[in-house]
PDB file of C-alpha atoms in Angstrom:
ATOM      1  CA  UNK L  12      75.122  -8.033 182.285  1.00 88.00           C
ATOM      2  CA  UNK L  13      76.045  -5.478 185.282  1.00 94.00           C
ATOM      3  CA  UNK L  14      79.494  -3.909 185.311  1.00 97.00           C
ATOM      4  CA  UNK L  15      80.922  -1.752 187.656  1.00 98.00           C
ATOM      5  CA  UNK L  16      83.673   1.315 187.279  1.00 98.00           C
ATOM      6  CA  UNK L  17      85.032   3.097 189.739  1.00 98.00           C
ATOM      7  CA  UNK L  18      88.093   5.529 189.696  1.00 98.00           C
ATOM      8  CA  UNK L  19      90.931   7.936 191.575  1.00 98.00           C
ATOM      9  CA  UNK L  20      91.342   5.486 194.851  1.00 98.00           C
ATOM     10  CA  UNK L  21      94.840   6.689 194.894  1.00 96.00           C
ATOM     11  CA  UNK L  22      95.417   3.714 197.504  1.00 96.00           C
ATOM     12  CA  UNK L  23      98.272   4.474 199.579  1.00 94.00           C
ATOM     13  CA  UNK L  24      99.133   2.959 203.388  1.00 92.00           C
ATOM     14  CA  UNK L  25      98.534   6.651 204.476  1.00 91.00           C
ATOM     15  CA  UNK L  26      94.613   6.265 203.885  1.00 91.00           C
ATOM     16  CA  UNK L  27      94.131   3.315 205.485  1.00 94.00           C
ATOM     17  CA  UNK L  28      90.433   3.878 205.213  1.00 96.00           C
ATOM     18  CA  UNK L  29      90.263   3.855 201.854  1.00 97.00           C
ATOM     19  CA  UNK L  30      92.095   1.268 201.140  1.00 97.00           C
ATOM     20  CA  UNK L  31      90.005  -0.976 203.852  1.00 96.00           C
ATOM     21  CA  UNK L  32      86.745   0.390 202.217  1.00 97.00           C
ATOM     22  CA  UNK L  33      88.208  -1.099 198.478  1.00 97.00           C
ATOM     23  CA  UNK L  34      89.033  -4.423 199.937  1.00 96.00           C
ATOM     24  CA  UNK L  35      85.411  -4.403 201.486  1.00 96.00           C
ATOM     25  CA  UNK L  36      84.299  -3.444 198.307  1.00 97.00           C
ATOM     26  CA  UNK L  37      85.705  -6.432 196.183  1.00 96.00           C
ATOM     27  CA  UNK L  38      84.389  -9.086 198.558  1.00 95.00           C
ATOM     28  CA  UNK L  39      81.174  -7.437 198.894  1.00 95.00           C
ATOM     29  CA  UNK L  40      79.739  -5.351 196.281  1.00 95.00           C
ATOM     30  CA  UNK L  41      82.155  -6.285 193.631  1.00 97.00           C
ATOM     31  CA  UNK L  42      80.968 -10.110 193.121  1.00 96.00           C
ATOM     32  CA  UNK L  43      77.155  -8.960 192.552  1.00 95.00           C
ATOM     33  CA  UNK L  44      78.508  -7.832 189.107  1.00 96.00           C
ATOM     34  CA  UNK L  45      80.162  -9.166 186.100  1.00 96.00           C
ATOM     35  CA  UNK L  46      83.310  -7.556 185.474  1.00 97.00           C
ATOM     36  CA  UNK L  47      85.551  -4.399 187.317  1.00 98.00           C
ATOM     37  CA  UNK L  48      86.674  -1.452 185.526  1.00 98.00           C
ATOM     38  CA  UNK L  49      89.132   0.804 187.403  1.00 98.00           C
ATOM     39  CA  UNK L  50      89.858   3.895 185.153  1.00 98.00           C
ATOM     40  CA  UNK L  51      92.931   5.117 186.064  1.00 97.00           C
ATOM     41  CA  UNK L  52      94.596   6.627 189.704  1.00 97.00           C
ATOM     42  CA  UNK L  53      94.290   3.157 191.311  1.00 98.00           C
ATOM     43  CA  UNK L  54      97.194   3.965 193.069  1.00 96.00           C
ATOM     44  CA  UNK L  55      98.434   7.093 194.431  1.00 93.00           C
ATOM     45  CA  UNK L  56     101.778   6.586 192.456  1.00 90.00           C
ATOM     46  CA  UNK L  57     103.788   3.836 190.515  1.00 92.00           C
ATOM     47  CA  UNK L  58     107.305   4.081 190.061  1.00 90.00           C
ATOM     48  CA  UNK L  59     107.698   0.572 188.947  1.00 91.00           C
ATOM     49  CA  UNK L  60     106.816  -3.093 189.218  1.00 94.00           C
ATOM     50  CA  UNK L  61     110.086  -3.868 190.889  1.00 92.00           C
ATOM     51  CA  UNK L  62     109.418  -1.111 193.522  1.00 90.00           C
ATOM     52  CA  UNK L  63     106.179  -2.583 195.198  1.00 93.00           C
ATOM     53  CA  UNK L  64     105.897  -2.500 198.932  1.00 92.00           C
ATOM     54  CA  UNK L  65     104.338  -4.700 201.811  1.00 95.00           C
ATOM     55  CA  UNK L  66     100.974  -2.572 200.863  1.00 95.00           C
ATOM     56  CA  UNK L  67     100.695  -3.106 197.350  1.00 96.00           C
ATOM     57  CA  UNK L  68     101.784  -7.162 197.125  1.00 96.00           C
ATOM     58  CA  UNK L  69      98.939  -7.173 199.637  1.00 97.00           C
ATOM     59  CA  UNK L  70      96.248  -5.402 197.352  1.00 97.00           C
ATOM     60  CA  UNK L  71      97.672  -7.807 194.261  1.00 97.00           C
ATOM     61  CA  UNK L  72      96.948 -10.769 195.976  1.00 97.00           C
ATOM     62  CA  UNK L  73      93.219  -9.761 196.839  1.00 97.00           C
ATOM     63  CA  UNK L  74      92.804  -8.496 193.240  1.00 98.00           C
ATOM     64  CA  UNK L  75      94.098 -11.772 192.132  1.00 98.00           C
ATOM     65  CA  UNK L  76      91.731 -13.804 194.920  1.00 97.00           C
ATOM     66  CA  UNK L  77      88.956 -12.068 193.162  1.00 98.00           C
ATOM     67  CA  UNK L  78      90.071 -12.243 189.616  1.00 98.00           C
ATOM     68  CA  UNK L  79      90.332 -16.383 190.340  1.00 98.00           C
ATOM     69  CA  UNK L  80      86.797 -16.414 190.870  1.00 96.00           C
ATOM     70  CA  UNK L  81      86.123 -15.650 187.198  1.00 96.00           C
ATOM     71  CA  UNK L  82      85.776 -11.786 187.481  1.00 96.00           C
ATOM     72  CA  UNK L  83      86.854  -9.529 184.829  1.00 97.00           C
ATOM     73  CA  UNK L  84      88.903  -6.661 186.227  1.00 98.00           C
ATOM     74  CA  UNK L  85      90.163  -3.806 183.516  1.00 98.00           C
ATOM     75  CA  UNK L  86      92.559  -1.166 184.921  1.00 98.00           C
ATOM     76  CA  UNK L  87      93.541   1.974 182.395  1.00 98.00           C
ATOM     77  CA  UNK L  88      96.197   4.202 183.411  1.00 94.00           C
ATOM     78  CA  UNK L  89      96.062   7.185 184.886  1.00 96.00           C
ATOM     79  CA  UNK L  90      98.041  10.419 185.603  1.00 93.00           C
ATOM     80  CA  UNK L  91      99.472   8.429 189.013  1.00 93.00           C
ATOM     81  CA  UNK L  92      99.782   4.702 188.408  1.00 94.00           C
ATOM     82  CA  UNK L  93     100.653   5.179 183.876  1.00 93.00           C
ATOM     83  CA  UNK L  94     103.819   3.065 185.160  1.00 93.00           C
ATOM     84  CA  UNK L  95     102.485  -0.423 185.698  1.00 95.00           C
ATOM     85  CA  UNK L  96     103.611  -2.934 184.317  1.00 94.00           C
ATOM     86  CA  UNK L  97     103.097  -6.400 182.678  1.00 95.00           C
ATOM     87  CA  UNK L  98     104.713  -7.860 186.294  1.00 96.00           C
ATOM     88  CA  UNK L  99     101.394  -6.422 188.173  1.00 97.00           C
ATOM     89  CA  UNK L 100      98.878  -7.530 185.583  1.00 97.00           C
ATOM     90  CA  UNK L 101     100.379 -11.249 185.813  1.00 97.00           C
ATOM     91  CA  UNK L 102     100.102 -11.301 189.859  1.00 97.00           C
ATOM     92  CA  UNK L 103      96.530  -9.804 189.451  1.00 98.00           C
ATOM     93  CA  UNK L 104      94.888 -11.326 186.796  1.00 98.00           C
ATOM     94  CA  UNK L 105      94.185  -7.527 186.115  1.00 98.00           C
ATOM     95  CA  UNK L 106      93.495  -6.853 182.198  1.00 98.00           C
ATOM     96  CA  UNK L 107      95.145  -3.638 180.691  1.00 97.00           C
ATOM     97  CA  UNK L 108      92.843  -1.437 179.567  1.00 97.00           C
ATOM     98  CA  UNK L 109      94.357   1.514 177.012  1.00 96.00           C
ATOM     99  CA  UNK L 110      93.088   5.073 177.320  1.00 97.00           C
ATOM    100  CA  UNK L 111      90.663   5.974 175.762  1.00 98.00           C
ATOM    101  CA  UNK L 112      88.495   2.620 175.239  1.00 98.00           C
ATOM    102  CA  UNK L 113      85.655   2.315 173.797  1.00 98.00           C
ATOM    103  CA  UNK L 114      83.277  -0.588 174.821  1.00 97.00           C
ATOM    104  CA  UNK L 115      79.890  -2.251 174.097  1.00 95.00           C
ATOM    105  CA  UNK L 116      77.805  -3.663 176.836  1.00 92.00           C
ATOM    106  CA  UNK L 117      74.396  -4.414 176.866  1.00 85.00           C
ATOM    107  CA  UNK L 118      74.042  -3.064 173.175  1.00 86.00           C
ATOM    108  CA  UNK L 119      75.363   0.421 174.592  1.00 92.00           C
ATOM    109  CA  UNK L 120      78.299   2.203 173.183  1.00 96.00           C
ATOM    110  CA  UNK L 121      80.253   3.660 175.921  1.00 98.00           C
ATOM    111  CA  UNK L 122      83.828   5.621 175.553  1.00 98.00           C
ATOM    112  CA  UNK L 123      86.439   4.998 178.834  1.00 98.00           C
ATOM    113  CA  UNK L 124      88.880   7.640 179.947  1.00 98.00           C
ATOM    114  CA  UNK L 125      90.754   8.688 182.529  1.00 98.00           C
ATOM    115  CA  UNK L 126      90.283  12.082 181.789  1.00 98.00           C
ATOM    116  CA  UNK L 127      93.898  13.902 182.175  1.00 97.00           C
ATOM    117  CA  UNK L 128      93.609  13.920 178.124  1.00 97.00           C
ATOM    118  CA  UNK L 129      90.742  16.381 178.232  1.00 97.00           C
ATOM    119  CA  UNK L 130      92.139  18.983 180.461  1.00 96.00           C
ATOM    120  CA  UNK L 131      93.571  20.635 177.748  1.00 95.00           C
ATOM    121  CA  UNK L 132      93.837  23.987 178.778  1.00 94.00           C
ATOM    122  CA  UNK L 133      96.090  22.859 181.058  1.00 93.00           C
ATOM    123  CA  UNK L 134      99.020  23.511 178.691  1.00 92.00           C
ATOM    124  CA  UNK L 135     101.212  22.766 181.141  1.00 90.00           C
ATOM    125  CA  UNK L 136     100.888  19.422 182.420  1.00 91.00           C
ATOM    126  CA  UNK L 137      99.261  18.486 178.602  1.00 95.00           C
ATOM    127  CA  UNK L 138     103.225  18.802 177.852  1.00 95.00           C
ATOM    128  CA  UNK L 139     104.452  16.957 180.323  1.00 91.00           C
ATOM    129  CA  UNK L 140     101.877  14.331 179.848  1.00 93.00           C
ATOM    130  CA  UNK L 141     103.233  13.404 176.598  1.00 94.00           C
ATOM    131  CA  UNK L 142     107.128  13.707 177.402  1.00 93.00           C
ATOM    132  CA  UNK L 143     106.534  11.155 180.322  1.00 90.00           C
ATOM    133  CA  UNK L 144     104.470   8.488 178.359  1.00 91.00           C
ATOM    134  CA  UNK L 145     106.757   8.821 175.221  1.00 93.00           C
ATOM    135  CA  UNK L 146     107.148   4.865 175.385  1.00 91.00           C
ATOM    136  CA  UNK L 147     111.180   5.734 174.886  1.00 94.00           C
ATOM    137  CA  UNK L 148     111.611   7.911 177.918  1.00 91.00           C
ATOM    138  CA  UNK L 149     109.328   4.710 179.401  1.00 89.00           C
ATOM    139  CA  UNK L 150     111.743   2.021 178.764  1.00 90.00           C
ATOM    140  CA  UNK L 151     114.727   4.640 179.995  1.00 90.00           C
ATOM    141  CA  UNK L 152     112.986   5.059 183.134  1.00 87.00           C
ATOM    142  CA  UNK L 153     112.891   1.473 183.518  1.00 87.00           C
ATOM    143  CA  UNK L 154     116.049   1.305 182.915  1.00 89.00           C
ATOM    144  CA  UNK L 155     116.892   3.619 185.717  1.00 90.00           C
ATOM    145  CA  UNK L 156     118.074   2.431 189.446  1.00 89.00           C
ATOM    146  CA  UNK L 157     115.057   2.003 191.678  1.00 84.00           C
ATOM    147  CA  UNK L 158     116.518   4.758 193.938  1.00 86.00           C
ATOM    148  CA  UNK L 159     116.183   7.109 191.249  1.00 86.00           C
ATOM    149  CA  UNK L 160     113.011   6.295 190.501  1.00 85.00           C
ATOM    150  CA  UNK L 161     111.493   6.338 194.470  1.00 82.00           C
ATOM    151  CA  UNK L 162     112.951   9.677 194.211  1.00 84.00           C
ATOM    152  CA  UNK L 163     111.553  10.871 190.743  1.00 79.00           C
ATOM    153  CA  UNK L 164     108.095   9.714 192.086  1.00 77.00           C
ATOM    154  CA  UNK L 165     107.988  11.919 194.810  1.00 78.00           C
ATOM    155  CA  UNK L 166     109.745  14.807 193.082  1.00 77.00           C
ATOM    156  CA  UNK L 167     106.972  14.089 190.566  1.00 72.00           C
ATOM    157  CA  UNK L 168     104.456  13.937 192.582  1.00 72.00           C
ATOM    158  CA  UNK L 169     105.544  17.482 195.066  1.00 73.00           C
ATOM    159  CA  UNK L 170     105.531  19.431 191.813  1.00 67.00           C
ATOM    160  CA  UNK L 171     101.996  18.233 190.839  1.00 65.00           C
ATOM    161  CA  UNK L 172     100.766  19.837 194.129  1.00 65.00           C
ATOM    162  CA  UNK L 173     102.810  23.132 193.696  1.00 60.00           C
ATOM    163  CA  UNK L 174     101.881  23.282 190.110  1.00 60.00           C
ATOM    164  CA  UNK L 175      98.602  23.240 190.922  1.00 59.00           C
ATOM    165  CA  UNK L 176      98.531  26.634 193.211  1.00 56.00           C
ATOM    166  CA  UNK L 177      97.136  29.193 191.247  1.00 53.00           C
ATOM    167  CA  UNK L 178      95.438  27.452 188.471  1.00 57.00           C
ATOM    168  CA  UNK L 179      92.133  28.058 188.001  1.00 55.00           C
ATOM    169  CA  UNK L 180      89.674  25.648 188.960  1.00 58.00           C
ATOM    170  CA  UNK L 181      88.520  25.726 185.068  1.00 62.00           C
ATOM    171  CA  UNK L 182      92.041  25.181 183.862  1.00 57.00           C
ATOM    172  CA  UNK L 183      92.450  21.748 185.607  1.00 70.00           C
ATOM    173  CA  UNK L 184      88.495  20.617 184.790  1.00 91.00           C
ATOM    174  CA  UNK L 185      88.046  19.382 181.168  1.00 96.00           C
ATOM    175  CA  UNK L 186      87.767  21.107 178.196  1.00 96.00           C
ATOM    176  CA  UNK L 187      84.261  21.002 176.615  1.00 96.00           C
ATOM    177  CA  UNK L 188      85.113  21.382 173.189  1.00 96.00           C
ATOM    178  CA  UNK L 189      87.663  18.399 173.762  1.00 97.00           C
ATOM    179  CA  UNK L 190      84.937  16.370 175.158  1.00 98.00           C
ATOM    180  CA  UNK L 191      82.844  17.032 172.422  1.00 98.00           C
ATOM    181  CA  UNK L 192      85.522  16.161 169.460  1.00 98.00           C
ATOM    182  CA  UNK L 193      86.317  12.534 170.938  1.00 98.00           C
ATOM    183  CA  UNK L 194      82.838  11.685 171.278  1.00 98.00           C
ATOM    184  CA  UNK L 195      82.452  12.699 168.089  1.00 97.00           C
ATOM    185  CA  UNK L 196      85.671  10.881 166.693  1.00 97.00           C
ATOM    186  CA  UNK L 197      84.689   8.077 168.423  1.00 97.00           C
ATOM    187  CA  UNK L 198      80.532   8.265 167.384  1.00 96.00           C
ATOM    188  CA  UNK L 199      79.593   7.859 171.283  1.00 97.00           C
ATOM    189  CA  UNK L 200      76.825   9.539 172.958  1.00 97.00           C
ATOM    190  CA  UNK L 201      78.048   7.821 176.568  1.00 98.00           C
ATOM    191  CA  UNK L 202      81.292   8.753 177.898  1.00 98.00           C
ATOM    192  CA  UNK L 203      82.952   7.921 181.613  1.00 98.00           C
ATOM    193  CA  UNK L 204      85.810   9.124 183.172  1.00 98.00           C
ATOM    194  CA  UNK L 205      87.499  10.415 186.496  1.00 98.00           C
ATOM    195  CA  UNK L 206      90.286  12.520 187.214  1.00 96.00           C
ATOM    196  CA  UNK L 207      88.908  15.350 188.065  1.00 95.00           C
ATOM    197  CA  UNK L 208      87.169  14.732 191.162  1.00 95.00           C
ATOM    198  CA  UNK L 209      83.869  16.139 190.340  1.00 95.00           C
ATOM    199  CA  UNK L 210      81.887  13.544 190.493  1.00 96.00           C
ATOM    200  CA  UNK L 211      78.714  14.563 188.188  1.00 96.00           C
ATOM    201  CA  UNK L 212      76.227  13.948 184.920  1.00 97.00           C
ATOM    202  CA  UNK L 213      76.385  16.313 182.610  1.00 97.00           C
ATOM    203  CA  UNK L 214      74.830  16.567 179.056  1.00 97.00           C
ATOM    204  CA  UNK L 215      76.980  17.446 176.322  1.00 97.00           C
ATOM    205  CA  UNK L 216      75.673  18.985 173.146  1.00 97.00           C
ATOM    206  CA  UNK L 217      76.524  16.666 170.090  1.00 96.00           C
ATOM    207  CA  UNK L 218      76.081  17.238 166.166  1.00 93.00           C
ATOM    208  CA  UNK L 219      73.452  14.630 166.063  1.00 89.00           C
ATOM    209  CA  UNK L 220      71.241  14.723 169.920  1.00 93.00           C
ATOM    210  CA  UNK L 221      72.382  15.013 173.189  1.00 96.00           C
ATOM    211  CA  UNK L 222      75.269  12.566 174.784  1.00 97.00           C
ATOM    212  CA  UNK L 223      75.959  12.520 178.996  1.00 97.00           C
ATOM    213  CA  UNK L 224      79.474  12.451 180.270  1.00 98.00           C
ATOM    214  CA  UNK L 225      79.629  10.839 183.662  1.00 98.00           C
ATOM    215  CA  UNK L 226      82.228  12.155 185.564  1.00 98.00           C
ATOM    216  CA  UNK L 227      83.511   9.100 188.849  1.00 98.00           C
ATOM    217  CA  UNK L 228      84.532  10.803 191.806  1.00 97.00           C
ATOM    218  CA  UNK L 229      87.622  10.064 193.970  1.00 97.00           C
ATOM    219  CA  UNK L 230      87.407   7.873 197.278  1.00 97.00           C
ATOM    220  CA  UNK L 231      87.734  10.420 200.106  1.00 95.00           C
ATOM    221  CA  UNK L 232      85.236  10.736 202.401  1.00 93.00           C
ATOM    222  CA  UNK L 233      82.585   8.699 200.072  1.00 95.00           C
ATOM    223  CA  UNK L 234      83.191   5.848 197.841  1.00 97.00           C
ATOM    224  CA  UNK L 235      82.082   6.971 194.074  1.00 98.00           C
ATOM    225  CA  UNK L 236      80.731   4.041 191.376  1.00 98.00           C
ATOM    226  CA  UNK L 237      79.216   3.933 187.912  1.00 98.00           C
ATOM    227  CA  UNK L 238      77.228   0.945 187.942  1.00 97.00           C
ATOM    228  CA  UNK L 239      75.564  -0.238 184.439  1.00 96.00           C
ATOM    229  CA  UNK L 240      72.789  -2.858 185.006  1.00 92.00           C
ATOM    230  CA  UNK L 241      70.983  -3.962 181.303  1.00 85.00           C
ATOM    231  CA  UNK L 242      70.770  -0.492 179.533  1.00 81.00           C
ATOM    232  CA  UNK L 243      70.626   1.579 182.817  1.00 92.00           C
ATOM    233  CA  UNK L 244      73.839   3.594 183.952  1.00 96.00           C
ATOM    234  CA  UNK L 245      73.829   5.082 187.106  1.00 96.00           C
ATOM    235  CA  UNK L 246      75.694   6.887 190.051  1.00 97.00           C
ATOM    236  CA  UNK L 247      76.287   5.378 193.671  1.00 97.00           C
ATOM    237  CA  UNK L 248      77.906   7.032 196.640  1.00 96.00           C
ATOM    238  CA  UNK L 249      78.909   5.524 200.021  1.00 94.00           C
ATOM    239  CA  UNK L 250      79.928   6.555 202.773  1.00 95.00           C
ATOM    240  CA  UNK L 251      84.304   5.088 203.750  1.00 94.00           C
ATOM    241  CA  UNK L 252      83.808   4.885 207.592  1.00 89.00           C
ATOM    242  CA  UNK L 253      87.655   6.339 208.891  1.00 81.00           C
TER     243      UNK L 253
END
């Protein structure tokens, strides 16, 4: 079985490019493999089902083109997109995918995060991380008129950016020791996530051996992908022509 995860698109109309080299990607490279996972920052935000543009109906209907053809697609939340809803998954034939998952292809345990979690120094945002997806304050939000929301989102979304001047570079990166416990809670010596951008392998010192956390990159510049063929994982980069 060969499965494919890729992360942090953060599709908007803005980067065209991007969002060209993901639709190339799901006719092209996407149908050599079995199933999609998208962990987390598929979009660049998500204020609400009922708030979808031109942009994002149109990236719906080629998930759900693809989906038709039998294709497993999993999307998990992330730190951008934590808002969508059961309307989205229903025009995609996207399955939700709750973070942190843990899966078993190919005999091969293998723990799925978006990554935000670990980034626990990061007291900060780590508080307003679990205000935000309180599932109350959720279904208030919801509640909310979509004008409110647009401009929440982008409120939201300005104060990520400022909050980030003057953090330290190891303040927004993951914690090891927080790496380390869920891979332990979870008995894992394989772990993938995104989120931070630094697309890498790195090996992670466990009570019993050695475990790798593979770390997806965000679509810039290059495309970033995970691909796991039989028992093999490994790391692909393309280039997203502009």
């Amino acid at each position: 079985m060969k499965v494919l995860f890729i992360s942090d698109l953060h599709l908007t109309p803005e980067c065209s490019a991007v969002a060209r080299a993901f639709c190339h990607y799901l006719s092209d490279r996407a149908p050599q493999a079995d199933a999609l996972y998208i962990l987390g920052d598929f979009f660049e935000y998500w204020v609400g089902d009922d708030a979808m543009d031109d942009f994002q109906h149109d990236i719906a209907r080629r998930l759900k083109r693809y989906t038709d053809t039998g294709k497993a697609v999993y999307l998990m939340p992330g730190n951008r997109d934590f808002a969508i809803g059961k309307s989205f998954l229903r025009e995609t034939g996207v399955k939700w995918l709750k973070d942190p998952t843990l899966i078993n292809i190919n005999d091969q345990k293998i723990l799925l995060m978006h990554g935000d979690s670990l980034c626990t120094q990061d007291q900060q945002y780590q508080r307003y991380r679990r205000i935000i997806r309180n599932p109350l304050v959720m279904t208030i939000l919801r509640m909310t008129p979509l004008s409110y929301r647009k401009n929440l989102g982008q409120k939201i979304r300005q104060n990520s950016k400022a909050a980030k001047v003057g953090k330290t570079l190891d303040i927004m990166d993951v914690t090891p020791s927080a790496v380390i416990d869920v891979m332990e809670k979870f008995q894992v010596n394989t772990m993938i996530h995104g989120h931070t951008h630094r697309p890498d392998i790195h090996e992670v010192a466990l009570k019993k051996g050695t475990g790798k956390r593979y770390v997806l990159g965000d679509w810039t510049d290059k495309g970033w992908e995970i691909e796991l063929n039989e028992q093999r994982l490994s790391m692909n980069q393309f280039t997203i022509p502009e």
